[in-house]
Coordinates of C-alpha atoms and ligand atoms in Angstrom, one line a residue:
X1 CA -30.0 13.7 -5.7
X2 CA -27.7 14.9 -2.6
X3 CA -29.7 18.3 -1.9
X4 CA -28.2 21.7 -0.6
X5 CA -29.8 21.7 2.9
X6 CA -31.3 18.7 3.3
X7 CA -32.2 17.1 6.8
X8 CA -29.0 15.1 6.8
X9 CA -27.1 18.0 6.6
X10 CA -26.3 17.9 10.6
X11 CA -24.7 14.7 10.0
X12 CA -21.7 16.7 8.7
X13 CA -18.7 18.1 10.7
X14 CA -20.5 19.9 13.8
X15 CA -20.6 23.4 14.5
X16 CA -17.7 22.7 16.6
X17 CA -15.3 22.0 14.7
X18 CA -15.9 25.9 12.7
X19 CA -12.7 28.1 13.1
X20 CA -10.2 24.3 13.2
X21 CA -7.9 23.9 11.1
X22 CA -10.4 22.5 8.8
X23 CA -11.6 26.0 8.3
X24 CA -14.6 25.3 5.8
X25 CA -16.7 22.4 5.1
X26 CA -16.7 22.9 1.5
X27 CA -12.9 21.3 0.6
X28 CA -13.1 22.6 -2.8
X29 CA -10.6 24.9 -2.4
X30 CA -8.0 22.4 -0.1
X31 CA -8.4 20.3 -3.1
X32 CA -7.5 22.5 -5.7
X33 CA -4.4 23.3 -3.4
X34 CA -3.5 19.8 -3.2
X35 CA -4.2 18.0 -6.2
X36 CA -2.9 18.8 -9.4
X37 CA -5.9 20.3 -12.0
X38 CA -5.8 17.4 -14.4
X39 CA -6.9 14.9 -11.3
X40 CA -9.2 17.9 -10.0
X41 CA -10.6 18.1 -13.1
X42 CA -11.2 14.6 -13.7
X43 CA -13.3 14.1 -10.3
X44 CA -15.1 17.1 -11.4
X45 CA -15.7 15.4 -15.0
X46 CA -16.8 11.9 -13.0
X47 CA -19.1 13.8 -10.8
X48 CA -20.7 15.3 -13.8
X49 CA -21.2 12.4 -15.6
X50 CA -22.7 10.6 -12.4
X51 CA -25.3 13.6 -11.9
X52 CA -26.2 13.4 -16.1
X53 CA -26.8 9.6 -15.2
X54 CA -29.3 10.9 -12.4
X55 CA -26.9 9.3 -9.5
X56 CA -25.0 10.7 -6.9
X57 CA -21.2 10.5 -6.3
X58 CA -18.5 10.6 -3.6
X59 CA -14.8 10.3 -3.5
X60 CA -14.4 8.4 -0.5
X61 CA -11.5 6.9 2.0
X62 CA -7.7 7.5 1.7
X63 CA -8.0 10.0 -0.5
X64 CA -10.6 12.3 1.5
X65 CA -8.4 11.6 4.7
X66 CA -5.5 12.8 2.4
X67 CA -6.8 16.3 1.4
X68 CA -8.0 16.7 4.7
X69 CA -4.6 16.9 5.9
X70 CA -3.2 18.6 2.9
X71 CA -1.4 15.6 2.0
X72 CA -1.6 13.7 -1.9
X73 CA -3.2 11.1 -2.7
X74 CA -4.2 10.2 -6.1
X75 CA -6.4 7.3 -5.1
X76 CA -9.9 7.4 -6.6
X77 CA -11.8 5.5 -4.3
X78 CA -15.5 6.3 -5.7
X79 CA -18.9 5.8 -4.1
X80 CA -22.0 6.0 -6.6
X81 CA -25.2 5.0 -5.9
X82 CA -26.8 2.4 -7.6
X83 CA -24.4 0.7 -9.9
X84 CA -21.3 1.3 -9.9
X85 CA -20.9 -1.1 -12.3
X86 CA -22.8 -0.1 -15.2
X87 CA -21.3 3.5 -14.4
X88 CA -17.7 2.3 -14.6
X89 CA -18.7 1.1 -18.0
X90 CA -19.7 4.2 -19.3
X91 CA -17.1 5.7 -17.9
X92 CA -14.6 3.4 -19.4
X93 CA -15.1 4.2 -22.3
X94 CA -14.8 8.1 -22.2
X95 CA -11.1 7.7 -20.4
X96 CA -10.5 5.4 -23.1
X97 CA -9.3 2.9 -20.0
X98 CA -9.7 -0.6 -19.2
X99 CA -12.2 -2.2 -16.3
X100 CA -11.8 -5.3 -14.2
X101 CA -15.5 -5.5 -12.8
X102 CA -15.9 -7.7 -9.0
X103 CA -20.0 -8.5 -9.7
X104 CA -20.1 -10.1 -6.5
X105 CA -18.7 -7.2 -4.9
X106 CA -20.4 -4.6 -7.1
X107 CA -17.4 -2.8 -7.4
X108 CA -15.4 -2.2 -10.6
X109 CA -11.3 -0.6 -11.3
X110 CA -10.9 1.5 -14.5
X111 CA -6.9 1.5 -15.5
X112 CA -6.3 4.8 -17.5
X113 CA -3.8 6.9 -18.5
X114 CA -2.1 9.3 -15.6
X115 CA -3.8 12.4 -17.3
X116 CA -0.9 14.7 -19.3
X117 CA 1.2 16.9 -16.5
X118 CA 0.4 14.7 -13.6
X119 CA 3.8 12.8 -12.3
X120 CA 2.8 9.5 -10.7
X121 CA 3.4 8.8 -7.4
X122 CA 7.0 7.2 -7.0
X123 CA 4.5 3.4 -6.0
X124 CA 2.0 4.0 -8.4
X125 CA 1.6 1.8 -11.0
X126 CA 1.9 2.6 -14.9
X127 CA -1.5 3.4 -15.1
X128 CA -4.1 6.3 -13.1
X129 CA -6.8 3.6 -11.0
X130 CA -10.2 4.9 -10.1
X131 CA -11.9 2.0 -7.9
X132 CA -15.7 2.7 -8.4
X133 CA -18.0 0.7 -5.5
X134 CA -21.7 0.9 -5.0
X135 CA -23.6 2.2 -2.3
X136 CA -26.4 0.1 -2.1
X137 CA -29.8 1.7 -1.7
X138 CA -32.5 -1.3 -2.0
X139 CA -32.1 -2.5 1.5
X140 CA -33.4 0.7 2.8
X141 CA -37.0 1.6 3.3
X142 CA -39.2 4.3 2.0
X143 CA -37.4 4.6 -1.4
X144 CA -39.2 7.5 -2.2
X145 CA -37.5 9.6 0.5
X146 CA -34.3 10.2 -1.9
X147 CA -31.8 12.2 -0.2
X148 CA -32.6 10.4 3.6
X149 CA -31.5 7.4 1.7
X150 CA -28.6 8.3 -0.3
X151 CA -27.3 9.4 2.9
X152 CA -28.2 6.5 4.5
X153 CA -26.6 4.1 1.5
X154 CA -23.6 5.8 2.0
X155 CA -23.5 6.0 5.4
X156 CA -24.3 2.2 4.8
X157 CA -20.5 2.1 3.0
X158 CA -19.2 4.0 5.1
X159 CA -19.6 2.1 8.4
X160 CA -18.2 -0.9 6.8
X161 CA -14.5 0.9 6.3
X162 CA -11.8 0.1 8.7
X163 CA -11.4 3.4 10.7
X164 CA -13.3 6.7 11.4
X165 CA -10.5 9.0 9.6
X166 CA -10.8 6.4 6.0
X167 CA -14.3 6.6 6.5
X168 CA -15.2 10.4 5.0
X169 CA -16.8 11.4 1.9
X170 CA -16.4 14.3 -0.3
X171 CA -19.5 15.0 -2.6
X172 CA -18.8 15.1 -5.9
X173 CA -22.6 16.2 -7.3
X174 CA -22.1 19.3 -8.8
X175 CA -24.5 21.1 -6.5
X176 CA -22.5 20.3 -3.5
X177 CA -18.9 20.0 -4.7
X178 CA -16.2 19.5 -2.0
X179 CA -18.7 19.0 0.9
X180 CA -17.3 17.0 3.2
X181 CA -19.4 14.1 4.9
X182 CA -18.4 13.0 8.2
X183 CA -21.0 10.8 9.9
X184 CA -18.4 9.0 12.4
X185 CA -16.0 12.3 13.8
X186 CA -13.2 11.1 11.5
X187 CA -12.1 14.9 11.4
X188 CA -12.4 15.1 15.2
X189 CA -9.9 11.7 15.1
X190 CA -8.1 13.6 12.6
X191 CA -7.8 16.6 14.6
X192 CA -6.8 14.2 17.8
X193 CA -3.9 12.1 15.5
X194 CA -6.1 8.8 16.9
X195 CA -6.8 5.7 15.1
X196 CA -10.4 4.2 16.1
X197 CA -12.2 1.5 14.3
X198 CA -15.8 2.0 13.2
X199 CA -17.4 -0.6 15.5
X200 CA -16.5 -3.6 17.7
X201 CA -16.8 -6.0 14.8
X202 CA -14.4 -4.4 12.0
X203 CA -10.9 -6.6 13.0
X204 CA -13.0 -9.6 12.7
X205 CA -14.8 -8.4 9.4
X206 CA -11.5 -7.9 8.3
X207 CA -8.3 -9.1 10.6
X208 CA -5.9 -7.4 8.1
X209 CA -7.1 -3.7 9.2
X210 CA -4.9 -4.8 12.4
X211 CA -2.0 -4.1 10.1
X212 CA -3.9 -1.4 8.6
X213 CA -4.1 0.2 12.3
X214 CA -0.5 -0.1 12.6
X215 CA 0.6 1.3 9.2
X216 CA -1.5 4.4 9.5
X217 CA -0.9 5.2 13.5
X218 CA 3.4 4.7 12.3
X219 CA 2.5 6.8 8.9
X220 CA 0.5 9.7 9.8
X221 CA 2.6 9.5 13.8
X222 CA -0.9 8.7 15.2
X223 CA -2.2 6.7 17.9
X224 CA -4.2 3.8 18.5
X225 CA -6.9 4.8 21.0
X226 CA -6.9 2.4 23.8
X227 CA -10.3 1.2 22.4
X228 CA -9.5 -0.2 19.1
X229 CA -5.9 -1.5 21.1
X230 CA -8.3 -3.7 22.6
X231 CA -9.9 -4.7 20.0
X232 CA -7.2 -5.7 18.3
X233 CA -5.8 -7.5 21.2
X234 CA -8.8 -9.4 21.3
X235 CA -9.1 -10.3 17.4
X236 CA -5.3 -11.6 18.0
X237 CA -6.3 -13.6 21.0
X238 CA -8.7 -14.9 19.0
X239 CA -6.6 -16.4 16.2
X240 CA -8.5 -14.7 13.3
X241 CA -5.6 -14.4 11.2
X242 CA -6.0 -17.9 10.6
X243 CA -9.4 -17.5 9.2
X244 CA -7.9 -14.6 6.5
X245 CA -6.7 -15.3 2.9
X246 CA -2.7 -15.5 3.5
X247 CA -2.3 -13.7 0.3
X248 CA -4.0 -10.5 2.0
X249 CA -1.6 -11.0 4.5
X250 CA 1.0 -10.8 2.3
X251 CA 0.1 -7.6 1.1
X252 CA -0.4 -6.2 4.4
X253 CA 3.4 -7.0 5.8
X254 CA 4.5 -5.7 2.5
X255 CA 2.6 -2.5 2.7
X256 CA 4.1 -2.1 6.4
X257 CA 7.7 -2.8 4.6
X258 CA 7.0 0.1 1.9
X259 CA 6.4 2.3 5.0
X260 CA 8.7 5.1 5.9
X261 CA 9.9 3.5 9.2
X262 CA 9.2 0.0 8.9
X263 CA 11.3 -1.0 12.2
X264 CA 9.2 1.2 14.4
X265 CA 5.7 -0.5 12.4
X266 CA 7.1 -3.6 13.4
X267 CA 8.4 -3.1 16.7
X268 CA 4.4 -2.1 17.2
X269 CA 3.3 -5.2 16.1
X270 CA 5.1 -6.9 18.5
X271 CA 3.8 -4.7 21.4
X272 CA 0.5 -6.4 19.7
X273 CA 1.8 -9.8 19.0
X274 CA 1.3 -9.3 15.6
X275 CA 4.9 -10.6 14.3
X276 CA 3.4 -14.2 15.4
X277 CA 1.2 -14.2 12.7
X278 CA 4.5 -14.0 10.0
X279 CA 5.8 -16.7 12.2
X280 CA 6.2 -17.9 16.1
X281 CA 10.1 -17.5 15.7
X282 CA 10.5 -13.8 14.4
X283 CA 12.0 -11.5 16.8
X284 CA 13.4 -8.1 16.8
X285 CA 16.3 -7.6 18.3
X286 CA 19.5 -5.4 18.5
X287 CA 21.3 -7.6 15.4
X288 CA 17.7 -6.9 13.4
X289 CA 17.5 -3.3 13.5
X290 CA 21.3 -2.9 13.1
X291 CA 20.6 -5.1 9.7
X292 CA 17.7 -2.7 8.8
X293 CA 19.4 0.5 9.4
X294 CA 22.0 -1.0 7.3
X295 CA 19.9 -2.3 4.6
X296 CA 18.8 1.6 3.7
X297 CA 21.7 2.8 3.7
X298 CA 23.0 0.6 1.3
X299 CA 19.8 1.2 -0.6
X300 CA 20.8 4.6 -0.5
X301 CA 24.3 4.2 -1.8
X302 CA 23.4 2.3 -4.3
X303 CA 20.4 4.5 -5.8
X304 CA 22.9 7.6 -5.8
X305 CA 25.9 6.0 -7.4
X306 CA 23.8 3.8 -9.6
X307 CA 20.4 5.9 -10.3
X308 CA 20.3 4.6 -13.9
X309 CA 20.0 0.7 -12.8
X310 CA 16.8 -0.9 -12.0
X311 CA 15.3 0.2 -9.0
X312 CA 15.6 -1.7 -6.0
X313 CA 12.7 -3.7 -3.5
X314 CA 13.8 -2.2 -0.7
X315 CA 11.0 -4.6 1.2
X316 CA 12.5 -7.2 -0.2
X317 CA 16.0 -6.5 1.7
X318 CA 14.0 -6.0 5.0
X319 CA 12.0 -9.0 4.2
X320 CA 15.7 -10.9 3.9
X321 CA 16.5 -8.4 7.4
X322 CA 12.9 -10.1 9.3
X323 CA 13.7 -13.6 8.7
X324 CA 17.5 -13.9 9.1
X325 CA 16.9 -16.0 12.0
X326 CA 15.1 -18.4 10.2
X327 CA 15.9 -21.6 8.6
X328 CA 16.1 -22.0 5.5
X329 CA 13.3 -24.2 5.4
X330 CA 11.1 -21.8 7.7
X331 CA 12.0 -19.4 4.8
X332 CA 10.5 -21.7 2.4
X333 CA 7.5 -22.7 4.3
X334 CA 6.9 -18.8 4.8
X335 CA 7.1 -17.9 1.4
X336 CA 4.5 -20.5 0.7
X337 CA 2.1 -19.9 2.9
X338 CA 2.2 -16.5 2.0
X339 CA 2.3 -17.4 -1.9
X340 CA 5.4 -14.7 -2.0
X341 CA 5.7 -14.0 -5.3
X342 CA 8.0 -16.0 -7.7
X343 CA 11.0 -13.2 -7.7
X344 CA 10.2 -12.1 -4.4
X345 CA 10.5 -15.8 -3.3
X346 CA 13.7 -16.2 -5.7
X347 CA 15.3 -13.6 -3.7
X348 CA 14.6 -14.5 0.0
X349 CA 15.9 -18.4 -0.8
X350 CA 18.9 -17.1 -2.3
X351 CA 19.8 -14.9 0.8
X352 CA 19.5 -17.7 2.9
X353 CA 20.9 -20.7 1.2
X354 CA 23.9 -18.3 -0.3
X355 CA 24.2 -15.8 2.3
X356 CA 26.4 -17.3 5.1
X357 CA 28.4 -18.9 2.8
X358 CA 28.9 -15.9 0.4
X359 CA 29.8 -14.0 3.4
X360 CA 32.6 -16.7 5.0
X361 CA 34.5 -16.8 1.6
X362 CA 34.3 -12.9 1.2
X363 CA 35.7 -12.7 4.5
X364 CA 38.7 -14.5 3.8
X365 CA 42.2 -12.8 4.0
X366 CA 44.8 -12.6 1.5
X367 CA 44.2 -12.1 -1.8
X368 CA 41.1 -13.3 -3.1
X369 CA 40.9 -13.1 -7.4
X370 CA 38.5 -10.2 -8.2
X371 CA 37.0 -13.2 -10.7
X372 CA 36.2 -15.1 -7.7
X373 CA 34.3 -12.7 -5.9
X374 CA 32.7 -12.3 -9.0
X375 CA 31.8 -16.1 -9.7
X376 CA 30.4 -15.7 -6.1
X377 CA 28.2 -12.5 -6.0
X378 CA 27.1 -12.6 -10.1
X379 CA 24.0 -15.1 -9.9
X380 CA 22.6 -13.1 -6.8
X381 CA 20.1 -10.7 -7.2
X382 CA 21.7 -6.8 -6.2
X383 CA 18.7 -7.0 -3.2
X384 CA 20.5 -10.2 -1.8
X385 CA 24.2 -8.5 -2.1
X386 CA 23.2 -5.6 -0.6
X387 CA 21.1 -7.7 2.0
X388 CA 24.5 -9.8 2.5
X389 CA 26.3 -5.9 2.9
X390 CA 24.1 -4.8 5.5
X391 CA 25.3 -8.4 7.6
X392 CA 28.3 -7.8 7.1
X393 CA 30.4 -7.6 10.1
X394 CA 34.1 -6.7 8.5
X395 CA 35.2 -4.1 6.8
X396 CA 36.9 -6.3 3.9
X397 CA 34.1 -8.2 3.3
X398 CA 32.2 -4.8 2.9
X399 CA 35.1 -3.4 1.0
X400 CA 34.9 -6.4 -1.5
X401 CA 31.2 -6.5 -2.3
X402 CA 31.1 -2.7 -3.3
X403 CA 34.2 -2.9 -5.3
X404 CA 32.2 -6.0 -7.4
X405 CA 29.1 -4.0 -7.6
X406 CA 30.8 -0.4 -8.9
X407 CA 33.5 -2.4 -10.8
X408 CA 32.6 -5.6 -12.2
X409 CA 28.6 -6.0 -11.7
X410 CA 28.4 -5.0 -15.1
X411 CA 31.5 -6.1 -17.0
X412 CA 31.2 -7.9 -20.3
X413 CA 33.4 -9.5 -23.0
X414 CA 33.7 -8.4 -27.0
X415 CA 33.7 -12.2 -27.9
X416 CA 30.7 -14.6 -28.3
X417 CA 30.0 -17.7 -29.4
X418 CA 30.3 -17.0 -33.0
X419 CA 33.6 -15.5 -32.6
X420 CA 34.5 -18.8 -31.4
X421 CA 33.3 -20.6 -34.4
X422 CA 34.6 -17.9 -36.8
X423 CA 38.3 -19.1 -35.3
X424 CA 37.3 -22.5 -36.4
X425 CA 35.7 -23.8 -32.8
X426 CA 33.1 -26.5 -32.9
X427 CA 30.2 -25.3 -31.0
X428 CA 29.1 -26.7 -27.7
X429 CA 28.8 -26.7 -23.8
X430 CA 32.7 -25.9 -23.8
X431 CA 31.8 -22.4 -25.1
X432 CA 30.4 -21.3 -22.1
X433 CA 33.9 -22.3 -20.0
X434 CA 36.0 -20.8 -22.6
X435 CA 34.2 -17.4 -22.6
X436 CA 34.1 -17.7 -18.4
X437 CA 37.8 -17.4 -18.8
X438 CA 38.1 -14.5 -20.7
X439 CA 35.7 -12.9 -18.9
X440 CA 37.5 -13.9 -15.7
X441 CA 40.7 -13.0 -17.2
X442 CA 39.3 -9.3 -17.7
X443 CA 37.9 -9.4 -14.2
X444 CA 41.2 -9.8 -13.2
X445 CA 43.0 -7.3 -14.9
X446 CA 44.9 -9.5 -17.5
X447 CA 43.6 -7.9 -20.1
X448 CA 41.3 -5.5 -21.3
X449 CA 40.6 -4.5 -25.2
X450 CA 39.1 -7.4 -28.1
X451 CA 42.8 -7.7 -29.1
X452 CA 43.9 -8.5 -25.7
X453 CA 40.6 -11.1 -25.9
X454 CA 41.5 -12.7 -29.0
X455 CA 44.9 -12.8 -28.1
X456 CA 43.8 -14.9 -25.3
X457 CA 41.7 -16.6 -26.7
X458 CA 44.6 -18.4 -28.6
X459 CA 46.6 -18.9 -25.4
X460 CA 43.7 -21.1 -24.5
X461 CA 42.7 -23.2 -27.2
X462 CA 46.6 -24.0 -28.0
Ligands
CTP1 N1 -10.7 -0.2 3.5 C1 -11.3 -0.9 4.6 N2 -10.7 -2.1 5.1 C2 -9.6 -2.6 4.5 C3 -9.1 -1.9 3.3 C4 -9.6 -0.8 2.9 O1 -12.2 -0.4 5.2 N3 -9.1 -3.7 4.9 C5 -11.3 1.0 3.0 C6 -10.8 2.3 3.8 O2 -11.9 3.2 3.8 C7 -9.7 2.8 2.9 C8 -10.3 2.5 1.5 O3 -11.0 1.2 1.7 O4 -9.5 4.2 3.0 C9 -9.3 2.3 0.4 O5 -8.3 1.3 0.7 P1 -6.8 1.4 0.4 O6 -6.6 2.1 -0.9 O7 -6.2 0.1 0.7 O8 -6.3 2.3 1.6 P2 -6.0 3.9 1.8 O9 -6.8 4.3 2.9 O10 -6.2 4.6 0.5 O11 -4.5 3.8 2.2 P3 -3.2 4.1 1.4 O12 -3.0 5.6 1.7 O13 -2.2 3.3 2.1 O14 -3.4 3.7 0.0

C-alpha cells in the first residue's frame, strides 16, 4: 500500500513549486471546490473499496489535469494496481452499473447512473463512465519492495500517456487522499500553459495524440513547446497516420469540431500539415471561415428561437463547412474511409448533392410558392439547411430558408389516409399526392382549419 512518507515521496511536485498557485500538494480541498459531493464522494467510496481489496488507487489523466486548474471534469479515469478488471467487477455490482471489460487491454468501463444532484456535462452521455485500467506490477523486480513498485507500476502507466499535464495522479488510498503525483513536471507544464509529450516515441505509439496536441494547446490557450512541434512534424513526415485505425481518426477531427474554436484548431493543423491527413484538397480559406462563423451563428439562432427541437451537430455543419470544396464523390470517399457514421454520412451527402441546387432555386426572384420552398428544404436534415444558410450569399435566399424553418418546418394536415377512405377513396400510392396537396395548399395559405381541408379535399377528387 501507497505509504505516508515513503522513499518515492520526492518524486512528487518539488519543493519549488510550494507557495504557486498550486498552494498544497494534498488536492483534497481543490477537489471538493470543484467537484460536486456526490462525484467526490464516489472517488472517495472507489478508493475505499480499492484499499478493503488490499490494492491501491489513483484517479488519473484529464481529470487530475482538470482540478488542477480548477476546471470540471467528471471523467473517471482510474488506475488500480493489479486487476483492474476483477475490481471493476466488484465494483459493478455495488453502483448497480454495467461493464464492457478490454482483457487484452486490462482495462474495463462501468456505465452508471449520474449520482442524484449531479447535472451532466452538456457532451456527456446518459450514463456517469468510470474507465478502470491496470497498472501492471509483475514486470518489475523485487516484488517484495511494495510501495517502490506501486510507484514504479504507475509511473509505468503513466509514461505511456500522451503529455506531461494528462499524465498526473491523484491518490485515492485513504491514507493519502488528494496527493498529487507528478513524476514528469506536468504542474510545472501546467504552470508554463505548454504542451510536451512524454518521450520521443509517443506520436508514433499513438499518431492521433497529434490531434490531441492541438485540441488541448487551442482548449486550455496553451502552447506546443518547440520540442513536441518537432515531434509531431516528424511523425507527419513520416506518414504515420496511414498506419492508425481511420476510425480513431474520426474521432479525433470530431473532438477538434466539438472544440470551442474549431477554426483556430484547424488553422493549427495546417501550420502542421495535419488537414492532409482528412484529405490533400482541404484548405482554409477566407470563403471557409466566413462559412464557419456563419454556421454558429445560425446554430445559435436556431437553439434560441427553437430550444425545444432536437439539438443540433454543430460538427456536423462545420464538417459540411471543411469539405465544401470537395466533390461530391471526395465527400463519399471521405466518409468511407473514415466509416462516418450512417447519419452523420446521411447529412454530409445531402449537403453536397442538394446544396448548390437548393440554393440556385432559393435564389430565384419573383414569387416562389411557400410549398415549393417547402417541397425543397423538407427532406433535408435542419444541419444541412442551416449549413446551406451559412452559404448563402443573398439576402432572399436567407430570408426564405428562415421563413420555412419558423413557419412551415413543422406544419401538418388534420387529414390522413383513413379520412380518405372514410369519404369513400380506394386506398393506394395516390394517397400520398392527394394529401401533398392539401398540405401544400395550407403551406400556401389557401386554407387553414379541417373544414377548409375537407372542403378541399372535394375540390380535388371531383
Ligand atoms: N490518453 C493518451 N493517449 C491518447 C488518449 C488518451 O495517453 N491517445 C490518456 C491521457 O492521459 C488522457 C487519458 O488517457 O488524459 C484519458 O483520455 P481522454 O478521456 O480521451 O482524454 P482527456 O485527457 O480526459 O481529455 P478530455 O478532457 O478531452 O476528455
Amino acid at each position: 500500500m501507497l505509504k505516508k512518507n515513503s522513499p518515492c515521496l520526492p518524486l512528487f511536485i518539488k519543493e519549488g513549486d510550494r507557495g504557486s498557485s498550486y498552494k498544497a500538494y494534498d488536492l483534497t480541498k481543490r477537489m471538493q471546490a470543484v467537484l460536486p459531493r456526490p462525484i467526490m464522494d464516489l472517488i472517495k467510496y472507489i478508493g475505499r473499496m480499492a484499499e478493503k481489496e488490499g490494492l491501491a488507487s489513483f484517479a488519473v489523466g484529464g481529470m487530475v489535469r482538470d482540478i488542477l486548474q480548477g476546471l470540471r471534469n467528471f471523467d473517471l479515469d482510474i488506475v488500480i494496481e493489479k486487476d483492474a478488471i476483477k475490481f471493476a467487477e466488484l465494483l459493478t455490482k455495488k453502483l448497480r452499473g454495467t461493464l464492457v471489460v478490454h482483457r487484452k487491454f486490462g482495462t474495463a468501463t462501468i456505465y452508471t447512473d449520474w449520482p442524484k444532484g449531479v447535472l451532466a456535462p452538456p457532451l456527456a452521455g446518459p450514463k456517469l463512465k468510470i474507465d478502470l485500467a491496470t497498472a501492471r506490477r509483475e514486470r518489475y523486480e523485487r516484488p517484495a519492495a511494495l510501495p517502490t513498485v506501486e510507484f514504479a507500476s504507475l509511473k509505468e502507466d503513466l509514461y505511456r500517456r500522451d503529455f506531461t499535464i494528462n499524465a498526473m495522479a491523484i491518490s485515492l488510498t485513504k491514507e493519502n487522499f488528494g496527493q498529487v503525483i507528478d513524476f514528469f513536471e506536468g504542474i510545472r507544464d501546467l504552470k508554463m500553459r505548454r504542451i510536451r509529450a512524454l518521450h520521443a516515441k509517443s506520436f508514433i505509439d499513438d499518431p492521433t495524440r497529434i490531434f490531441r496536441a492541438i485540441r488541448f494547446e487551442q482548449r486550455l490557450s496553451f502552447k506546443i513547446d518547440p520540442y513536441t512541434e518537432n515531434l509531431i512534424r516528424e511523425a507527419v513526415g513520416k506518414k504515420m497516420f496511414d498506419k492508425t485505425g481511420d476510425q480513431r481518426i474520426r474521432d479525433e477531427i470530431i473532438l477538434i469540431l466539438k472544440e470551442r474554436e474549431p477554426y483556430k484548431a484547424l488553422g493549427r493543423m495546417d501550420e502542421l500539415d495535419e488537414l492532409e491527413v482528412i484529405h490533400k484538397d482541404i484548405r482554409l480559406n477566407k470563403r471557409v471561415e466566413k462559412m464557419f462563423i456563419s454556421c454558429y451563428d445560425n446554430y445559435l439562432w436556431y437553439v434560441r428561437h427553437f430550444p425545444e427541437r432536437r439539438p443540433l451537430d454543430l460538427y456536423v455543419m462545420y464538417l459540411m463547412a471543411l469539405t465544401d470544396m470537395l466533390s461530391l464523390r471526395d465527400v463519399e470517399t471521405l466518409c468511407e474511409r473514415f466509416v462516418f457514421r450512417r447519419s452523420d454520412r446521411l447529412r454530409l451527402i445531402s449537403y453536397k448533392k442538394c446544396g448548390q441546387g437548393v440554393l440556385k432555386r432559393l435564389g430565384k426572384q419573383g414569387i416562389v410558392k411557400a410549398s415549393k420552398i417547402y417541397s425543397l428544404l423538407k427532406p433535408l436534415s435542419h444541419e444541412t439547411i442551416l449549413a446551406c444558410l451559412a452559404r448563402a450569399e443573398n439576402k432572399l435566399v436567407t430570408r426564405r430558408i428562415k421563413a420555412f424553418i419558423k413557419r412551415y418546418g413543422d406544419i401538418s394536415i388534420h387529414m390522413t389516409g383513413h379520412d380518405l377512405m372514410a369519404y369513400g377513396l380506394k386506398a393506394g400510392p395516390h394517397f400520398k399526392d392527394i394529401l401533398g396537396k392539401i398540405l401544400a395548399a395550407k403551406i400556401d395559405g389557401m386554407i387553414a382549419t379541417r373544414k377548409d381541408e375537407r372542403e378541399y379535399l372535394r375540390k380535388l377528387v371531383h
